[in-house]
C-alpha cells in the first residue's frame, strides 16, 4: 500500500521503518532534513510538503508533538488535506486532546477523508520492535480499514470507541504513568539512601505488590534495566516536556468534566520544576534525579 508518514521523531522514525519492512511504499515528510534522510536510506521516498507527500497516498499516518502541529500538518496551506485524494484515511498517532481530535475529524470529513485518532503506548522500544499498543477512536468501518496497517507497527490494536476515545484512553494511561514513575523514583531513592542494593530492591518490588511498568520495564534507577533510558543517561525515550504536555491534556480534560486530579496536579508540578531546571528534553524517568540532589 502507498502510505504517507509525517513526523519522523523518536517514535515516528521507527514506526515508518516498520511500515517499510512490512512491504509498504512509504513517502515521508518532516521539518528535520536529517530525519528525512535517515528514512530515505531505509527505503522511503521524500516529499517537499505534507500536501505533496499525500498526493498519491492510499493511507496517511501522522506522528507529531502536539495538537498545533497536527492541525498545521493537516489543514495548513501545504497541508495533507490540500493534497490527499478523497476517501483516503488519515490516522493521527500523536498524543493530543480528545476535543482537538474530534475537531480535526470534522475538518477531514469536510474534505471527504475519514480521520481516526490512534495514539500509542509502548515507548521508543515498542516503536522499534513493532509491539506498540494503538488506542483507536474511529467508527467500526474505519477501524477495520486501519487495523492491518497499524498491525505492521503494533501488537495490540484496540478499538476504544468513536472519534476522540483513543485520546481519552491515552491521556488517562499517561496520567497514571506520570504518577507511577514518581512513586517508583521515591521508593528507589529512599531504598538506596537507606542502604539496600538498588538491584535487590528492584527485584523485590518487581515480584511484590509495588510492581508496575515504571519499575519492571522502565526503572528510573540507572543500571537496573539495561534497555531503559536510565541506563543510557536518560536519552532517547519519552521527554519530560512531552509528559508535561500529556499531564496538561489530562488536567484540562478533567476541568471540563469537573473531575478532581490530586496526584496528577502534584505530578505536573514536579515535572514542571524539573523542566524549569533545564531537563525538559531528558527522558521523563530522569525525574528520579529530583530526589538525588546533593543535600
Ligand atoms: P519527537 O519530538 O521526537 O518527534 C516529533 C517529530 O515531528 C520531529 O521529527 C519533528 O521535526 C516533527 N515535526 C514537528 N512539527 C512538524 C511539522 N509541522 N511538519 C513535519 N514534521 C514536524 O516526538 P516523539 O517522541 O516521536 O512523539 C511524537 C508523539 O507521540 C507525541 O505526541 C508524544 O506525546 C507521543 N508519544 C511519544 C512516546 C515516546 O516514548 N517518545 C510514546 C507514546 C506517545
Tab-separated table of C-alpha atoms and ligand atoms in Angstrom:
chain	number	residue	atom	x	y	z
A	1	UNK	CA	0.000	0.000	0.000
A	2	UNK	CA	1.178	3.588	-0.622
A	3	UNK	CA	1.469	5.121	2.853
A	4	UNK	CA	2.374	8.704	3.723
A	5	UNK	CA	4.083	9.139	7.092
A	6	UNK	CA	4.590	12.595	8.604
A	7	UNK	CA	6.652	13.184	11.777
A	8	UNK	CA	9.872	11.164	11.975
A	9	UNK	CA	10.942	11.750	15.582
A	10	UNK	CA	11.808	9.287	18.340
A	11	UNK	CA	8.566	7.394	17.688
A	12	UNK	CA	7.689	8.177	14.074
A	13	UNK	CA	11.034	7.118	12.564
A	14	UNK	CA	10.955	3.526	13.857
A	15	UNK	CA	7.219	3.253	13.088
A	16	UNK	CA	7.799	4.335	9.469
A	17	UNK	CA	10.687	1.851	9.229
A	18	UNK	CA	8.354	-0.960	10.270
A	19	UNK	CA	5.897	0.005	7.520
A	20	UNK	CA	8.755	-0.228	5.001
A	21	UNK	CA	9.793	-3.608	6.439
A	22	UNK	CA	6.215	-4.818	6.024
A	23	UNK	CA	6.479	-4.085	2.278
A	24	UNK	CA	4.587	-0.775	2.059
A	25	UNK	CA	5.710	2.040	-0.260
A	26	UNK	CA	6.277	4.842	2.255
A	27	UNK	CA	6.525	8.569	1.459
A	28	UNK	CA	7.764	10.740	4.322
A	29	UNK	CA	7.832	14.371	5.402
A	30	UNK	CA	9.436	16.040	8.430
A	31	UNK	CA	10.752	19.548	9.086
A	32	UNK	CA	14.067	17.974	10.117
A	33	UNK	CA	16.059	17.073	6.959
A	34	UNK	CA	18.280	14.624	8.852
A	35	UNK	CA	15.261	12.625	9.982
A	36	UNK	CA	14.072	12.504	6.362
A	37	UNK	CA	17.491	11.399	5.003
A	38	UNK	CA	17.671	8.552	7.508
A	39	UNK	CA	14.295	7.237	6.307
A	40	UNK	CA	15.230	7.664	2.651
A	41	UNK	CA	18.267	5.481	3.340
A	42	UNK	CA	15.883	2.903	4.786
A	43	UNK	CA	13.863	2.903	1.548
A	44	UNK	CA	11.318	5.738	1.883
A	45	UNK	CA	10.582	8.448	-0.683
A	46	UNK	CA	10.902	12.069	0.489
A	47	UNK	CA	8.377	14.821	-0.272
A	48	UNK	CA	8.696	18.613	-0.013
A	49	UNK	CA	5.480	19.246	1.934
A	50	UNK	CA	2.671	17.338	3.647
A	51	UNK	CA	0.391	18.074	0.640
A	52	UNK	CA	2.934	16.653	-1.801
A	53	UNK	CA	3.598	13.667	0.431
A	54	UNK	CA	-0.116	12.823	0.480
A	55	UNK	CA	-0.886	13.354	-3.221
A	56	UNK	CA	-0.714	9.661	-4.156
A	57	UNK	CA	-1.373	8.230	-0.725
A	58	UNK	CA	-3.744	5.374	-0.001
A	59	UNK	CA	-3.288	5.861	3.768
A	60	UNK	CA	-1.827	8.712	5.858
A	61	UNK	CA	-0.213	8.489	9.321
A	62	UNK	CA	0.900	11.489	11.400
A	63	UNK	CA	3.146	11.264	14.491
A	64	UNK	CA	3.770	14.818	15.716
A	65	UNK	CA	4.461	16.501	19.069
A	66	UNK	CA	1.130	18.217	19.848
A	67	UNK	CA	-2.279	19.306	18.512
A	68	UNK	CA	-0.974	22.553	16.961
A	69	UNK	CA	1.500	20.577	14.823
A	70	UNK	CA	-1.160	18.090	13.713
A	71	UNK	CA	-3.510	20.954	12.852
A	72	UNK	CA	-0.773	22.695	10.797
A	73	UNK	CA	0.250	19.497	9.009
A	74	UNK	CA	-3.337	18.579	8.117
A	75	UNK	CA	-5.037	21.916	7.493
A	76	UNK	CA	-2.159	24.309	6.608
A	77	UNK	CA	-1.730	25.795	3.134
A	78	UNK	CA	0.687	22.995	2.224
A	79	UNK	CA	-1.204	20.577	4.457
A	80	UNK	CA	-2.272	16.989	3.858
A	81	UNK	CA	-5.884	17.959	3.154
A	82	UNK	CA	-4.695	20.084	0.226
A	83	UNK	CA	-3.147	17.078	-1.486
A	84	UNK	CA	-4.701	13.854	-0.319
A	85	UNK	CA	-7.290	12.131	-2.558
A	86	UNK	CA	-10.821	11.981	-1.159
A	87	UNK	CA	-11.686	8.842	0.795
A	88	UNK	CA	-8.107	8.155	1.915
A	89	UNK	CA	-7.997	7.501	5.687
A	90	UNK	CA	-5.907	9.787	7.912
A	91	UNK	CA	-4.724	8.294	11.192
A	92	UNK	CA	-3.104	10.520	13.799
A	93	UNK	CA	-0.947	8.671	16.335
A	94	UNK	CA	0.264	11.779	18.189
A	95	UNK	CA	-0.991	12.309	21.724
A	96	UNK	CA	-3.374	15.281	21.594
A	97	UNK	CA	-6.543	16.309	23.433
A	98	UNK	CA	-9.780	14.484	22.569
A	99	UNK	CA	-11.535	17.744	21.594
A	100	UNK	CA	-8.844	18.595	19.013
A	101	UNK	CA	-9.037	15.070	17.619
A	102	UNK	CA	-12.797	15.459	17.157
A	103	UNK	CA	-12.358	18.883	15.552
A	104	UNK	CA	-9.736	17.543	13.123
A	105	UNK	CA	-12.037	14.627	12.280
A	106	UNK	CA	-14.741	17.138	11.303
A	107	UNK	CA	-12.309	19.108	9.130
A	108	UNK	CA	-11.083	15.934	7.436
A	109	UNK	CA	-14.678	14.762	6.909
A	110	UNK	CA	-15.481	18.095	5.213
A	111	UNK	CA	-12.738	17.197	2.681
A	112	UNK	CA	-14.142	13.693	2.281
A	113	UNK	CA	-11.478	11.940	4.359
A	114	UNK	CA	-12.152	9.678	7.339
A	115	UNK	CA	-9.979	10.505	10.374
A	116	UNK	CA	-9.055	8.306	13.336
A	117	UNK	CA	-7.153	9.154	16.493
A	118	UNK	CA	-4.776	6.275	17.256
A	119	UNK	CA	-2.290	7.296	19.965
A	120	UNK	CA	0.176	4.667	21.111
A	121	UNK	CA	1.824	3.308	24.202
A	122	UNK	CA	4.953	1.194	24.426
A	123	UNK	CA	7.652	3.838	24.129
A	124	UNK	CA	10.508	4.043	21.666
A	125	UNK	CA	11.410	0.395	22.394
A	126	UNK	CA	7.907	-0.696	21.401
A	127	UNK	CA	8.043	1.506	18.299
A	128	UNK	CA	11.312	-0.114	17.193
A	129	UNK	CA	10.130	-3.644	17.962
A	130	UNK	CA	6.723	-3.125	16.318
A	131	UNK	CA	4.959	-4.027	19.560
A	132	UNK	CA	3.076	-0.777	20.252
A	133	UNK	CA	-0.460	-0.676	21.593
A	134	UNK	CA	-2.704	1.509	19.412
A	135	UNK	CA	-5.775	3.050	21.082
A	136	UNK	CA	-8.103	3.782	18.205
A	137	UNK	CA	-11.007	6.228	18.196
A	138	UNK	CA	-12.978	5.661	14.997
A	139	UNK	CA	-16.180	4.186	13.657
A	140	UNK	CA	-16.223	0.440	13.068
A	141	UNK	CA	-15.612	0.671	9.301
A	142	UNK	CA	-12.575	2.935	9.645
A	143	UNK	CA	-11.180	0.794	12.463
A	144	UNK	CA	-11.375	-2.305	10.205
A	145	UNK	CA	-9.641	-0.385	7.406
A	146	UNK	CA	-6.837	0.903	9.653
A	147	UNK	CA	-6.221	-2.330	11.575
A	148	UNK	CA	-3.992	-4.140	9.009
A	149	UNK	CA	-1.761	-1.058	8.560
A	150	UNK	CA	-1.424	-0.498	12.304
A	151	UNK	CA	-0.572	-4.184	12.786
A	152	UNK	CA	2.717	-3.566	10.943
A	153	UNK	CA	3.685	-1.181	13.772
A	154	UNK	CA	1.959	-2.647	16.802
A	155	UNK	CA	0.883	-5.771	18.618
A	156	UNK	CA	-2.378	-4.656	20.244
A	157	UNK	CA	-4.764	-2.645	18.118
A	158	UNK	CA	-7.648	-1.698	20.410
A	159	UNK	CA	-10.902	-0.115	19.264
A	160	UNK	CA	-11.760	2.295	22.107
A	161	UNK	CA	-14.970	3.716	20.626
A	162	UNK	CA	-15.855	6.742	18.489
A	163	UNK	CA	-13.530	9.594	17.486
A	164	UNK	CA	-11.562	11.014	20.431
A	165	UNK	CA	-11.828	7.948	22.670
A	166	UNK	CA	-8.339	6.765	21.692
A	167	UNK	CA	-7.007	10.013	23.121
A	168	UNK	CA	-9.163	9.627	26.246
A	169	UNK	CA	-7.572	6.214	26.870
A	170	UNK	CA	-4.102	7.577	26.188
A	171	UNK	CA	-4.268	10.611	28.497
A	172	UNK	CA	-5.697	8.501	31.333
A	173	UNK	CA	-2.877	5.966	30.889
A	174	UNK	CA	-0.213	8.667	30.838
A	175	UNK	CA	-1.670	10.394	33.891
A	176	UNK	CA	-1.133	7.120	35.749
A	177	UNK	CA	2.320	6.609	34.204
A	178	UNK	CA	3.463	10.090	35.272
A	179	UNK	CA	2.372	9.361	38.833
A	180	UNK	CA	3.754	5.809	38.978
A	181	UNK	CA	7.178	6.952	37.724
A	182	UNK	CA	7.369	9.440	40.595
A	183	UNK	CA	6.289	6.718	43.036
A	184	UNK	CA	8.998	4.326	41.822
A	185	UNK	CA	11.542	7.182	41.942
A	186	UNK	CA	10.675	7.888	45.570
A	187	UNK	CA	10.859	4.227	46.578
A	188	UNK	CA	14.127	3.505	44.734
A	189	UNK	CA	15.791	6.676	46.062
A	190	UNK	CA	14.667	6.006	49.630
A	191	UNK	CA	15.897	2.405	49.447
A	192	UNK	CA	19.283	3.424	48.041
A	193	UNK	CA	19.804	6.116	50.659
A	194	UNK	CA	18.807	3.676	53.422
A	195	UNK	CA	21.499	1.270	52.247
A	196	UNK	CA	19.859	-1.525	50.231
A	197	UNK	CA	21.403	-2.515	46.888
A	198	UNK	CA	19.052	-0.892	44.303
A	199	UNK	CA	19.113	-4.095	42.201
A	200	UNK	CA	17.927	-6.150	45.172
A	201	UNK	CA	15.218	-3.591	45.921
A	202	UNK	CA	14.051	-3.556	42.289
A	203	UNK	CA	13.974	-7.366	42.339
A	204	UNK	CA	11.749	-7.306	45.442
A	205	UNK	CA	9.420	-4.621	44.078
A	206	UNK	CA	9.117	-6.445	40.764
A	207	UNK	CA	7.966	-9.648	42.452
A	208	UNK	CA	5.832	-7.846	45.054
A	209	UNK	CA	2.779	-5.625	45.182
A	210	UNK	CA	4.685	-2.489	44.155
A	211	UNK	CA	5.336	-3.939	40.722
A	212	UNK	CA	4.393	-1.762	37.741
A	213	UNK	CA	5.744	-0.866	34.275
A	214	UNK	CA	7.706	2.067	35.720
A	215	UNK	CA	9.518	-0.407	37.982
A	216	UNK	CA	9.881	-3.600	35.939
A	217	UNK	CA	10.350	-2.301	32.381
A	218	UNK	CA	11.460	1.321	32.655
A	219	UNK	CA	13.019	1.565	36.106
A	220	UNK	CA	14.353	5.121	36.665
A	221	UNK	CA	17.352	3.935	38.714
A	222	UNK	CA	20.442	3.552	36.465
A	223	UNK	CA	21.716	0.042	35.789
A	224	UNK	CA	18.559	-1.861	36.782
A	225	UNK	CA	17.100	-2.369	33.308
A	226	UNK	CA	19.715	-2.421	30.540
A	227	UNK	CA	17.321	-1.193	27.840
A	228	UNK	CA	15.737	1.629	29.890
A	229	UNK	CA	16.739	5.290	29.310
A	230	UNK	CA	18.067	5.395	32.906
A	231	UNK	CA	20.894	3.115	31.752
A	232	UNK	CA	21.916	5.482	28.929
A	233	UNK	CA	21.863	8.873	30.615
A	234	UNK	CA	18.081	9.342	30.191
A	235	UNK	CA	18.385	9.891	26.419
A	236	UNK	CA	16.185	8.712	23.571
A	237	UNK	CA	12.984	7.970	25.455
A	238	UNK	CA	9.837	9.956	26.264
A	239	UNK	CA	10.797	13.546	27.051
A	240	UNK	CA	9.902	15.367	30.283
A	241	UNK	CA	8.270	18.124	28.216
A	242	UNK	CA	6.113	15.607	26.323
A	243	UNK	CA	4.988	14.095	29.633
A	244	UNK	CA	4.209	17.607	30.868
A	245	UNK	CA	2.142	18.163	27.749
A	246	UNK	CA	0.171	14.964	28.417
A	247	UNK	CA	-0.430	15.915	32.063
A	248	UNK	CA	-1.710	19.281	30.848
A	249	UNK	CA	-4.113	17.464	28.495
A	250	UNK	CA	-5.408	15.288	31.354
A	251	UNK	CA	-5.805	18.253	33.706
A	252	UNK	CA	-7.591	20.361	31.070
A	253	UNK	CA	-9.911	17.482	30.181
A	254	UNK	CA	-10.594	16.888	33.895
A	255	UNK	CA	-11.551	20.533	34.352
A	256	UNK	CA	-14.167	20.169	31.625
A	257	UNK	CA	-15.512	17.024	33.301
A	258	UNK	CA	-15.434	18.540	36.863
A	259	UNK	CA	-13.151	15.702	37.901
A	260	UNK	CA	-10.509	16.278	40.614
A	261	UNK	CA	-6.951	15.116	39.809
A	262	UNK	CA	-4.975	15.495	43.044
A	263	UNK	CA	-1.923	13.339	42.307
A	264	UNK	CA	-1.957	14.438	38.676
A	265	UNK	CA	-1.634	18.063	39.778
A	266	UNK	CA	1.316	17.283	42.071
A	267	UNK	CA	2.984	15.216	39.332
A	268	UNK	CA	2.547	18.103	36.895
A	269	UNK	CA	4.306	20.486	39.296
A	270	UNK	CA	7.229	18.088	39.839
A	271	UNK	CA	7.824	17.595	36.095
A	272	UNK	CA	7.393	21.363	35.642
A	273	UNK	CA	10.076	22.043	38.219
A	274	UNK	CA	12.396	19.526	36.545
A	275	UNK	CA	11.785	21.068	33.129
A	276	UNK	CA	12.441	24.532	34.552
A	277	UNK	CA	15.845	23.267	35.677
A	278	UNK	CA	16.687	22.684	32.010
A	279	UNK	CA	15.880	18.955	31.874
A	280	UNK	CA	12.838	19.048	29.590
A	281	UNK	CA	14.470	17.031	26.804
A	282	UNK	CA	15.627	14.190	29.067
A	283	UNK	CA	13.523	11.062	29.374
A	284	UNK	CA	10.753	11.537	31.953
A	285	UNK	CA	12.229	8.834	34.209
A	286	UNK	CA	15.039	11.340	34.953
A	287	UNK	CA	12.541	12.795	37.465
A	288	UNK	CA	14.314	10.476	39.947
A	289	UNK	CA	17.201	12.969	39.934
A	290	UNK	CA	14.967	15.455	41.766
A	291	UNK	CA	15.335	13.026	44.678
A	292	UNK	CA	19.082	12.688	44.257
A	293	UNK	CA	20.265	16.290	44.561
A	294	UNK	CA	23.185	16.696	46.937
A	295	UNK	CA	21.996	17.599	50.443
B	1	LIG	P1	9.633	13.924	18.726
B	1	LIG	O1	9.694	15.318	19.214
B	1	LIG	O2	10.827	13.019	18.857
B	1	LIG	O3	9.249	13.930	17.142
B	1	LIG	C1	8.350	14.794	16.545
B	1	LIG	C2	8.747	14.952	15.079
B	1	LIG	O4	7.776	15.789	14.447
B	1	LIG	C3	10.114	15.630	14.894
B	1	LIG	O5	10.909	14.878	13.994
B	1	LIG	C4	9.764	16.987	14.301
B	1	LIG	O6	10.748	17.511	13.414
B	1	LIG	C5	8.469	16.672	13.577
B	1	LIG	N1	7.633	17.846	13.321
B	1	LIG	C6	7.237	18.802	14.189
B	1	LIG	N2	6.452	19.699	13.569
B	1	LIG	C7	6.349	19.301	12.286
B	1	LIG	C8	5.672	19.803	11.143
B	1	LIG	N3	4.933	20.915	11.218
B	1	LIG	N4	5.784	19.138	9.981
B	1	LIG	C9	6.524	17.999	9.908
B	1	LIG	N5	7.199	17.467	10.945
B	1	LIG	C10	7.104	18.116	12.117
B	1	LIG	O7	8.364	13.274	19.405
B	1	LIG	P2	8.073	11.720	19.661
B	1	LIG	O8	8.727	11.277	20.910
B	1	LIG	O9	8.288	10.969	18.383
B	1	LIG	O10	6.495	11.800	19.980
B	1	LIG	C11	5.521	12.039	18.978
B	1	LIG	C12	4.146	11.924	19.609
B	1	LIG	O11	3.983	10.617	20.170
B	1	LIG	C13	3.888	12.925	20.752
B	1	LIG	O12	2.562	13.371	20.688
B	1	LIG	C14	4.143	12.102	22.002
B	1	LIG	O13	3.404	12.595	23.103
B	1	LIG	C15	3.660	10.736	21.549
B	1	LIG	N6	4.290	9.591	22.229
B	1	LIG	C16	5.639	9.547	22.462
B	1	LIG	C17	6.177	8.432	23.099
B	1	LIG	C18	7.664	8.324	23.387
B	1	LIG	O14	8.055	7.404	24.127
B	1	LIG	N7	8.512	9.189	22.817
B	1	LIG	C19	5.351	7.364	23.486
B	1	LIG	C20	3.999	7.428	23.187
B	1	LIG	C21	3.477	8.548	22.565
